[in-house]
Short mmCIF file of C-alpha atoms in Angstrom, two decimals:
data_model
loop_
_atom_site.label_atom_id
_atom_site.label_comp_id
_atom_site.label_asym_id
_atom_site.label_seq_id
_atom_site.Cartn_x
_atom_site.Cartn_y
_atom_site.Cartn_z
CA MET A 1 -2.23 -17.07 9.56
CA SER A 2 1.27 -17.57 8.25
CA ALA A 3 2.81 -17.21 4.83
CA SER A 4 2.08 -20.93 4.29
CA VAL A 5 -1.60 -20.09 3.66
CA LYS A 6 -2.07 -20.63 -0.05
CA ALA A 7 -4.11 -18.07 -1.98
CA VAL A 8 -5.30 -17.10 -5.44
CA VAL A 9 -5.80 -13.42 -6.28
CA TYR A 10 -8.73 -12.45 -8.50
CA CYS A 11 -7.98 -9.36 -10.60
CA GLU A 12 -9.88 -9.77 -13.87
CA GLY A 13 -8.94 -7.13 -16.44
CA LEU A 14 -6.94 -4.97 -14.03
CA PHE A 15 -3.72 -6.75 -13.08
CA GLY A 16 -0.81 -4.34 -13.45
CA GLU A 17 -3.23 -1.40 -13.62
CA GLN A 18 -3.96 1.28 -11.02
CA ASP A 19 -7.20 -0.31 -9.82
CA GLY A 20 -5.44 -3.66 -9.53
CA LYS A 21 -3.16 -2.30 -6.83
CA THR A 22 -4.14 -4.89 -4.20
CA ALA A 23 -3.18 -7.74 -6.52
CA ASN A 24 -0.05 -5.88 -7.60
CA GLY A 25 1.00 -5.40 -3.99
CA LEU A 26 0.35 -9.02 -3.01
CA VAL A 27 2.40 -10.34 -5.92
CA ARG A 28 5.32 -8.15 -4.84
CA HIS A 29 5.07 -8.80 -1.09
CA SER A 30 2.98 -10.79 1.36
CA GLU A 31 3.81 -11.91 4.86
CA LYS A 32 0.45 -13.62 5.27
CA TYR A 33 -0.21 -15.57 2.07
CA GLU A 34 1.65 -17.64 -0.47
CA ILE A 35 0.27 -16.31 -3.75
CA LEU A 36 -0.12 -19.24 -6.15
CA SER A 37 -1.57 -17.40 -9.14
CA VAL A 38 -3.49 -14.36 -10.34
CA VAL A 39 -6.76 -14.62 -12.26
CA ASP A 40 -6.90 -12.17 -15.19
CA SER A 41 -7.85 -13.51 -18.61
CA THR A 42 -6.38 -10.45 -20.36
CA HIS A 43 -2.89 -11.54 -19.27
CA ALA A 44 -3.42 -15.31 -19.29
CA GLY A 45 -0.20 -17.29 -19.70
CA GLU A 46 2.08 -14.47 -18.58
CA ASP A 47 4.32 -14.23 -15.51
CA ALA A 48 3.02 -11.80 -12.87
CA GLY A 49 6.45 -10.44 -11.99
CA LEU A 50 7.30 -9.86 -15.63
CA ILE A 51 4.11 -7.83 -16.10
CA LEU A 52 4.74 -5.66 -13.04
CA ASP A 53 8.50 -5.23 -12.89
CA GLY A 54 10.04 -6.92 -15.91
CA VAL A 55 11.44 -9.73 -13.73
CA ARG A 56 9.95 -13.23 -13.55
CA ASN A 57 8.74 -14.33 -10.12
CA GLY A 58 7.13 -17.66 -11.00
CA ILE A 59 3.57 -16.56 -10.19
CA PRO A 60 1.44 -17.30 -13.27
CA VAL A 61 -1.50 -15.24 -14.49
CA LEU A 62 -4.32 -17.59 -15.49
CA ALA A 63 -7.58 -17.14 -17.37
CA SER A 64 -10.06 -18.37 -14.76
CA LEU A 65 -10.53 -19.53 -11.20
CA ALA A 66 -10.94 -23.09 -12.47
CA GLU A 67 -7.52 -22.90 -14.15
CA SER A 68 -5.97 -21.51 -10.94
CA ILE A 69 -7.37 -24.42 -8.93
CA ALA A 70 -6.13 -26.92 -11.50
CA HIS A 71 -2.69 -25.28 -11.46
CA ALA A 72 -2.59 -25.52 -7.64
CA GLY A 73 -3.39 -29.25 -7.77
CA GLY A 74 -6.28 -28.76 -5.37
CA VAL A 75 -8.48 -26.07 -3.91
CA PRO A 76 -6.30 -23.37 -2.28
CA ASP A 77 -7.32 -22.07 1.13
CA THR A 78 -8.16 -18.51 0.15
CA LEU A 79 -9.48 -16.38 -2.70
CA ILE A 80 -8.47 -12.72 -2.44
CA PHE A 81 -10.33 -9.97 -4.28
CA GLY A 82 -7.39 -8.06 -5.75
CA MET A 83 -9.05 -4.94 -7.13
CA ALA A 84 -9.58 -1.55 -5.54
CA PRO A 85 -12.07 0.41 -7.69
CA ALA A 86 -12.84 3.97 -6.67
CA ASP A 87 -16.47 3.15 -5.84
CA GLY A 88 -15.49 0.10 -3.78
CA LEU A 89 -18.38 -2.00 -5.13
CA LEU A 90 -18.68 -5.39 -6.83
CA THR A 91 -20.00 -5.91 -10.36
CA GLU A 92 -22.33 -8.83 -11.12
CA SER A 93 -19.59 -10.77 -12.93
CA GLN A 94 -17.23 -10.29 -9.99
CA ARG A 95 -19.91 -11.51 -7.57
CA ALA A 96 -20.29 -14.67 -9.63
CA VAL A 97 -16.58 -15.51 -9.46
CA LEU A 98 -16.36 -14.88 -5.71
CA LEU A 99 -19.45 -17.01 -5.05
CA ASP A 100 -17.92 -19.73 -7.21
CA GLY A 101 -14.79 -19.63 -5.05
CA ILE A 102 -16.88 -19.97 -1.90
CA ASP A 103 -18.85 -22.87 -3.39
CA ARG A 104 -15.54 -24.62 -4.15
CA GLY A 105 -14.54 -24.31 -0.46
CA MET A 106 -12.29 -21.24 -0.50
CA ASN A 107 -12.22 -18.64 2.25
CA LEU A 108 -12.77 -15.15 0.85
CA VAL A 109 -10.78 -12.01 1.63
CA ASN A 110 -12.56 -8.83 0.55
CA GLY A 111 -10.95 -5.39 0.65
CA LEU A 112 -13.89 -3.41 -0.73
CA HIS A 113 -16.12 -0.90 1.05
CA GLU A 114 -18.98 -3.32 0.29
CA PHE A 115 -19.05 -5.74 3.24
CA LEU A 116 -19.89 -9.24 2.07
CA ASN A 117 -20.66 -10.44 5.58
CA ASP A 118 -23.71 -8.15 5.32
CA ASP A 119 -24.80 -9.68 2.01
CA ALA A 120 -27.39 -12.45 2.51
CA GLU A 121 -26.32 -14.38 -0.59
CA PHE A 122 -22.65 -14.44 0.44
CA VAL A 123 -23.47 -15.24 4.07
CA ALA A 124 -25.65 -18.20 3.05
CA ALA A 125 -23.04 -19.49 0.59
CA ALA A 126 -20.24 -19.26 3.17
CA LEU A 127 -22.36 -21.02 5.80
CA LEU A 128 -23.23 -23.83 3.40
CA ALA A 129 -19.58 -24.26 2.32
CA GLY A 130 -18.18 -23.92 5.85
CA VAL A 131 -15.79 -21.10 4.91
CA MET A 132 -15.03 -17.64 6.24
CA ILE A 133 -15.45 -14.21 4.64
CA THR A 134 -13.09 -11.50 5.88
CA ASP A 135 -14.12 -7.89 5.19
CA VAL A 136 -10.78 -6.15 5.63
CA ARG A 137 -12.19 -2.63 5.56
CA ARG A 138 -14.84 -3.21 8.22
CA PRO A 139 -14.23 -0.50 10.85
CA LYS A 140 -13.63 -1.23 14.51
CA GLU A 141 -16.46 -0.92 16.98
CA MET A 142 -16.98 2.65 18.14
CA LYS A 143 -15.78 1.77 21.64
CA ASP A 144 -12.42 0.62 20.20
CA LEU A 145 -11.71 3.69 18.04
CA LYS A 146 -9.07 6.08 19.32
CA LEU A 147 -8.99 9.86 19.30
CA PHE A 148 -5.72 11.75 19.01
CA THR A 149 -4.06 11.84 22.44
CA GLY A 150 -0.71 13.53 21.93
CA ARG A 151 1.20 10.34 22.82
CA ILE A 152 2.92 10.69 19.44
CA PHE A 153 5.14 13.32 21.06
CA ASP A 154 6.60 10.60 23.31
CA VAL A 155 7.88 8.66 20.28
CA THR A 156 11.56 9.49 20.06
CA CYS A 157 12.56 7.76 16.80
CA PRO A 158 12.19 9.50 13.43
CA ARG A 159 8.95 9.01 11.51
CA ILE A 160 8.97 9.20 7.72
CA ALA A 161 5.72 9.31 5.73
CA VAL A 162 5.64 8.24 2.08
CA LEU A 163 3.04 10.53 0.51
CA GLY A 164 2.30 11.15 -3.15
CA THR A 165 0.70 13.20 -5.89
CA ASP A 166 -2.15 10.75 -6.62
CA GLY A 167 -3.83 7.56 -5.47
CA SER A 168 -2.42 4.22 -6.66
CA VAL A 169 0.91 5.84 -7.46
CA GLY A 170 3.23 3.45 -5.59
CA LYS A 171 3.37 4.82 -2.04
CA ARG A 172 2.89 1.45 -0.35
CA THR A 173 5.45 -0.23 -2.62
CA THR A 174 8.05 2.44 -1.87
CA ALA A 175 7.29 2.29 1.87
CA THR A 176 7.64 -1.50 1.84
CA LEU A 177 10.88 -1.47 -0.14
CA LEU A 178 12.34 1.27 2.07
CA THR A 179 11.47 -0.65 5.24
CA GLN A 180 13.05 -3.83 3.87
CA ALA A 181 16.16 -2.01 2.65
CA LEU A 182 16.73 -0.22 5.95
CA ASN A 183 16.43 -3.48 7.88
CA ALA A 184 18.85 -5.14 5.46
CA GLN A 185 21.41 -2.48 6.41
CA GLY A 186 20.93 -3.05 10.14
CA ILE A 187 18.60 -0.12 10.76
CA ARG A 188 15.53 -1.34 12.63
CA ALA A 189 12.57 -0.05 10.59
CA VAL A 190 8.87 -0.75 11.07
CA MET A 191 6.16 0.11 8.56
CA ILE A 192 2.71 1.41 9.44
CA GLY A 193 0.11 0.39 6.86
CA THR A 194 -2.84 2.70 6.25
CA GLY A 195 -4.88 0.84 3.63
CA GLN A 196 -6.56 -2.47 2.91
CA THR A 197 -3.69 -3.91 0.88
CA ALA A 198 -1.20 -3.59 3.75
CA LEU A 199 -3.71 -5.31 6.03
CA ILE A 200 -4.13 -8.18 3.55
CA GLN A 201 -0.35 -8.44 3.14
CA GLY A 202 -0.09 -9.05 6.88
CA ALA A 203 1.23 -5.74 8.22
CA ARG A 204 1.48 -5.96 12.03
CA TYR A 205 0.61 -2.29 12.44
CA ALA A 206 -2.08 -1.05 10.09
CA VAL A 207 -5.48 0.60 9.80
CA ALA A 208 -7.82 1.04 6.81
CA LEU A 209 -8.03 4.82 7.06
CA ASP A 210 -10.55 5.36 4.28
CA ALA A 211 -13.05 3.19 6.18
CA THR A 212 -12.51 4.97 9.52
CA ILE A 213 -14.79 7.72 10.86
CA PRO A 214 -12.89 10.95 10.11
CA GLN A 215 -12.95 12.12 13.75
CA PHE A 216 -10.82 9.10 14.69
CA CYS A 217 -8.44 8.93 11.72
CA SER A 218 -5.51 10.85 13.19
CA GLY A 219 -5.93 9.05 16.50
CA GLU A 220 -5.91 5.63 14.82
CA VAL A 221 -2.69 6.51 12.96
CA GLU A 222 -1.14 7.80 16.17
CA ALA A 223 -2.13 4.61 18.03
CA GLN A 224 -0.46 2.38 15.42
CA VAL A 225 2.75 4.42 15.49
CA VAL A 226 2.87 4.42 19.29
CA SER A 227 2.23 0.65 19.42
CA ALA A 228 5.00 -0.01 16.91
CA TRP A 229 7.41 2.17 18.87
CA GLU A 230 6.57 0.54 22.21
CA ASN A 231 6.61 -3.04 20.93
CA GLU A 232 9.45 -3.02 18.39
CA ASP A 233 11.93 -0.40 19.70
CA PRO A 234 12.62 0.70 16.10
CA ASP A 235 15.28 3.11 14.88
CA VAL A 236 12.81 4.59 12.40
CA ILE A 237 9.11 4.24 11.55
CA ILE A 238 7.88 4.38 7.94
CA VAL A 239 4.24 5.39 7.39
CA GLU A 240 2.41 4.45 4.19
CA GLY A 241 0.53 7.33 2.60
CA GLN A 242 -2.96 7.33 1.08
CA GLY A 243 -4.28 9.35 -1.84
CA ALA A 244 -2.63 12.76 -1.92
CA LEU A 245 -2.96 15.84 0.26
CA SER A 246 -4.03 17.78 -2.86
CA HIS A 247 -6.52 15.13 -4.02
CA PRO A 248 -10.13 16.37 -4.28
CA ALA A 249 -11.65 13.03 -3.21
CA TYR A 250 -9.31 11.59 -0.57
CA LEU A 251 -8.68 13.06 2.89
CA SER A 252 -6.42 10.39 4.42
CA SER A 253 -3.10 12.20 3.86
CA GLY A 254 -4.15 14.95 6.26
CA ALA A 255 -4.83 12.42 9.01
CA ILE A 256 -1.50 10.70 8.36
CA LEU A 257 0.38 13.98 8.71
CA ARG A 258 -1.55 14.96 11.83
CA GLY A 259 -1.48 11.55 13.48
CA SER A 260 2.09 10.39 12.82
CA ARG A 261 3.73 13.85 12.94
CA PRO A 262 6.50 12.78 10.54
CA GLN A 263 9.80 14.62 10.70
CA GLY A 264 10.40 13.68 7.06
CA VAL A 265 8.25 13.03 3.99
CA ILE A 266 9.08 11.25 0.74
CA VAL A 267 6.84 12.24 -2.20
CA GLN A 268 5.97 9.55 -4.76
CA HIS A 269 5.23 10.96 -8.21
CA ALA A 270 4.36 9.61 -11.68
CA PRO A 271 5.76 12.18 -14.15
CA ALA A 272 4.01 10.63 -17.17
CA ARG A 273 0.58 10.73 -15.49
CA THR A 274 -1.08 13.92 -16.68
CA MET A 275 -4.50 13.40 -15.05
CA LEU A 276 -5.46 11.81 -11.74
CA GLY A 277 -5.94 8.05 -12.04
CA ASP A 278 -9.62 7.64 -11.19
CA PHE A 279 -10.55 11.29 -11.71
CA PRO A 280 -9.62 12.20 -15.30
CA MET A 281 -11.23 15.62 -14.98
CA MET A 282 -8.39 16.69 -12.64
CA PRO A 283 -4.76 17.26 -13.71
CA THR A 284 -2.01 15.53 -11.71
CA PRO A 285 -0.10 18.05 -9.59
CA THR A 286 3.63 18.45 -9.94
CA ALA A 287 5.97 17.12 -7.28
CA ALA A 288 6.96 20.73 -6.56
CA SER A 289 3.39 21.87 -5.90
CA GLU A 290 2.68 18.86 -3.66
CA ILE A 291 5.83 19.53 -1.66
CA THR A 292 4.79 23.14 -1.13
CA LEU A 293 1.35 22.03 0.06
CA ILE A 294 2.71 19.36 2.43
CA GLU A 295 5.23 21.68 4.05
CA ALA A 296 2.60 24.41 4.45
CA PHE A 297 0.10 21.96 5.98
CA ALA A 298 2.36 20.27 8.51
CA GLU A 299 5.53 20.92 10.49
CA THR A 300 7.66 18.61 8.40
CA THR A 301 10.26 18.56 5.66
CA VAL A 302 10.16 16.70 2.36
CA ILE A 303 13.44 14.77 2.15
CA GLY A 304 13.19 13.30 -1.34
CA VAL A 305 11.13 12.29 -4.36
CA THR A 306 10.52 8.77 -5.67
CA ILE A 307 9.51 8.25 -9.27
CA ASN A 308 6.77 5.92 -10.51
CA HIS A 309 8.05 4.94 -13.95
CA GLU A 310 4.72 4.01 -15.58
CA GLY A 311 4.72 4.93 -19.27
CA MET A 312 8.44 5.82 -19.26
CA THR A 313 11.53 4.32 -20.87
CA ASP A 314 14.69 3.81 -18.83
CA THR A 315 16.22 6.88 -20.46
CA GLU A 316 13.16 8.95 -19.55
CA ILE A 317 13.31 7.67 -15.96
CA GLY A 318 16.93 8.75 -15.64
CA ARG A 319 16.17 12.14 -17.14
CA SER A 320 13.21 12.64 -14.80
CA ILE A 321 15.29 11.75 -11.75
CA ASP A 322 17.94 14.28 -12.78
CA GLU A 323 15.36 16.98 -13.53
CA HIS A 324 13.61 16.57 -10.18
CA GLU A 325 16.89 16.68 -8.28
CA LEU A 326 17.95 19.81 -10.14
CA GLU A 327 14.60 21.59 -9.80
CA LEU A 328 13.89 20.70 -6.18
CA GLY A 329 17.36 20.41 -4.68
CA LEU A 330 16.34 17.03 -3.25
CA PRO A 331 17.53 13.47 -3.88
CA ALA A 332 15.32 11.47 -6.25
CA THR A 333 15.20 7.84 -7.37
CA ASP A 334 12.95 5.12 -8.75
CA PRO A 335 12.91 2.30 -6.15
CA LEU A 336 11.86 -0.31 -8.71
CA THR A 337 14.49 0.36 -11.40
CA ARG A 338 17.39 1.86 -9.45
CA PRO A 339 19.46 0.35 -6.60
CA LEU A 340 17.67 0.49 -3.24
CA ASP A 341 20.83 1.94 -1.71
CA ARG A 342 19.77 5.25 -3.25
CA LEU A 343 16.50 5.12 -1.31
CA VAL A 344 18.34 4.33 1.92
CA ASP A 345 20.83 7.12 1.27
CA MET A 346 17.90 9.54 0.89
CA VAL A 347 16.88 8.72 4.47
CA LEU A 348 20.42 8.72 5.91
CA LEU A 349 21.13 12.11 4.37
CA ALA A 350 18.12 13.54 6.20
CA PHE A 351 18.64 11.56 9.41
CA PRO A 352 22.41 11.00 9.80
CA GLU A 353 21.88 9.85 13.38
CA LEU A 354 20.57 6.57 11.97
CA VAL A 355 24.04 5.74 10.65
CA ASP A 356 25.38 5.35 14.20
CA GLY A 357 23.12 2.38 14.90
CA ARG A 358 23.59 0.68 11.56
CA VAL A 359 25.15 -2.77 11.38
CA LEU A 360 27.35 -2.59 8.30
CA THR A 361 27.19 -5.65 6.08
CA ALA A 362 29.84 -6.98 3.81
#
């Protein structure tokens, strides 16, 4: 598939929210699909970019799938399920919308843990309509899964992991923006995706870690990093984080640290988030405590902090950046409200050897 494949993203009631992160990510970046609209009746009539980042991007949010099809002037190729609930399961109302899309002749992309190719109703509907269902999180066959081999030690370019203090805190967005910004400055950067959204976006090197048998998680991360290094000859590899190392429910960060062996880590943190997103019985850790845990767990160094500005004014963002820099002695920035040069400088400060290969632009 190419970016010419036209798609609608279904995200009823959750666009711009934590559990709407797949839709949020696709609106910001997709190499695979041209996103025509987002379905969410609670934001109907609004601009998707304005909701997410305060900047119009021309992608409308519409009240229903029927309105999205009318807006497209015909039935788009693909309907993407844009939500990522903690339980990974469909509700009855969501099932109805997805089946409606199939009946209208749309291919379906599903990022949930619930595999719709195993659901008799969905299989029959897809067969009747002549469309495909893609279950993005379906694991590889056992024979294709990879154990850790140690080949990561042959990778000579720096690896930087973007970890965080919670799930759905902006790690993938920061990793994507950092990769794009480094490439724009002539530093060859490749991103390794580790979740379903990166796979849907079209990442060339990616694995859905939370759907992988734990014994193979570090090996699957290692294999993606090694493949990227061998195929792309990058100056630096950026690895998307998952969950948080401190998180009581998610284990993926440990496999990312073990499998990619990053020399540097950037910690993404939402200062205004007092409790974990999907686990309100647990307080959100501080950036300082997460850094201590990461550096105790792995042979690596945290090189900076990136701020998720949810629930903060611009003045509060600036104050938080300053406070984190002062407290931690590390550079800090918000990639979505501050110049991306600051994010690049964070990396160049930690890895000055990258400057030598940079193609300076006017």
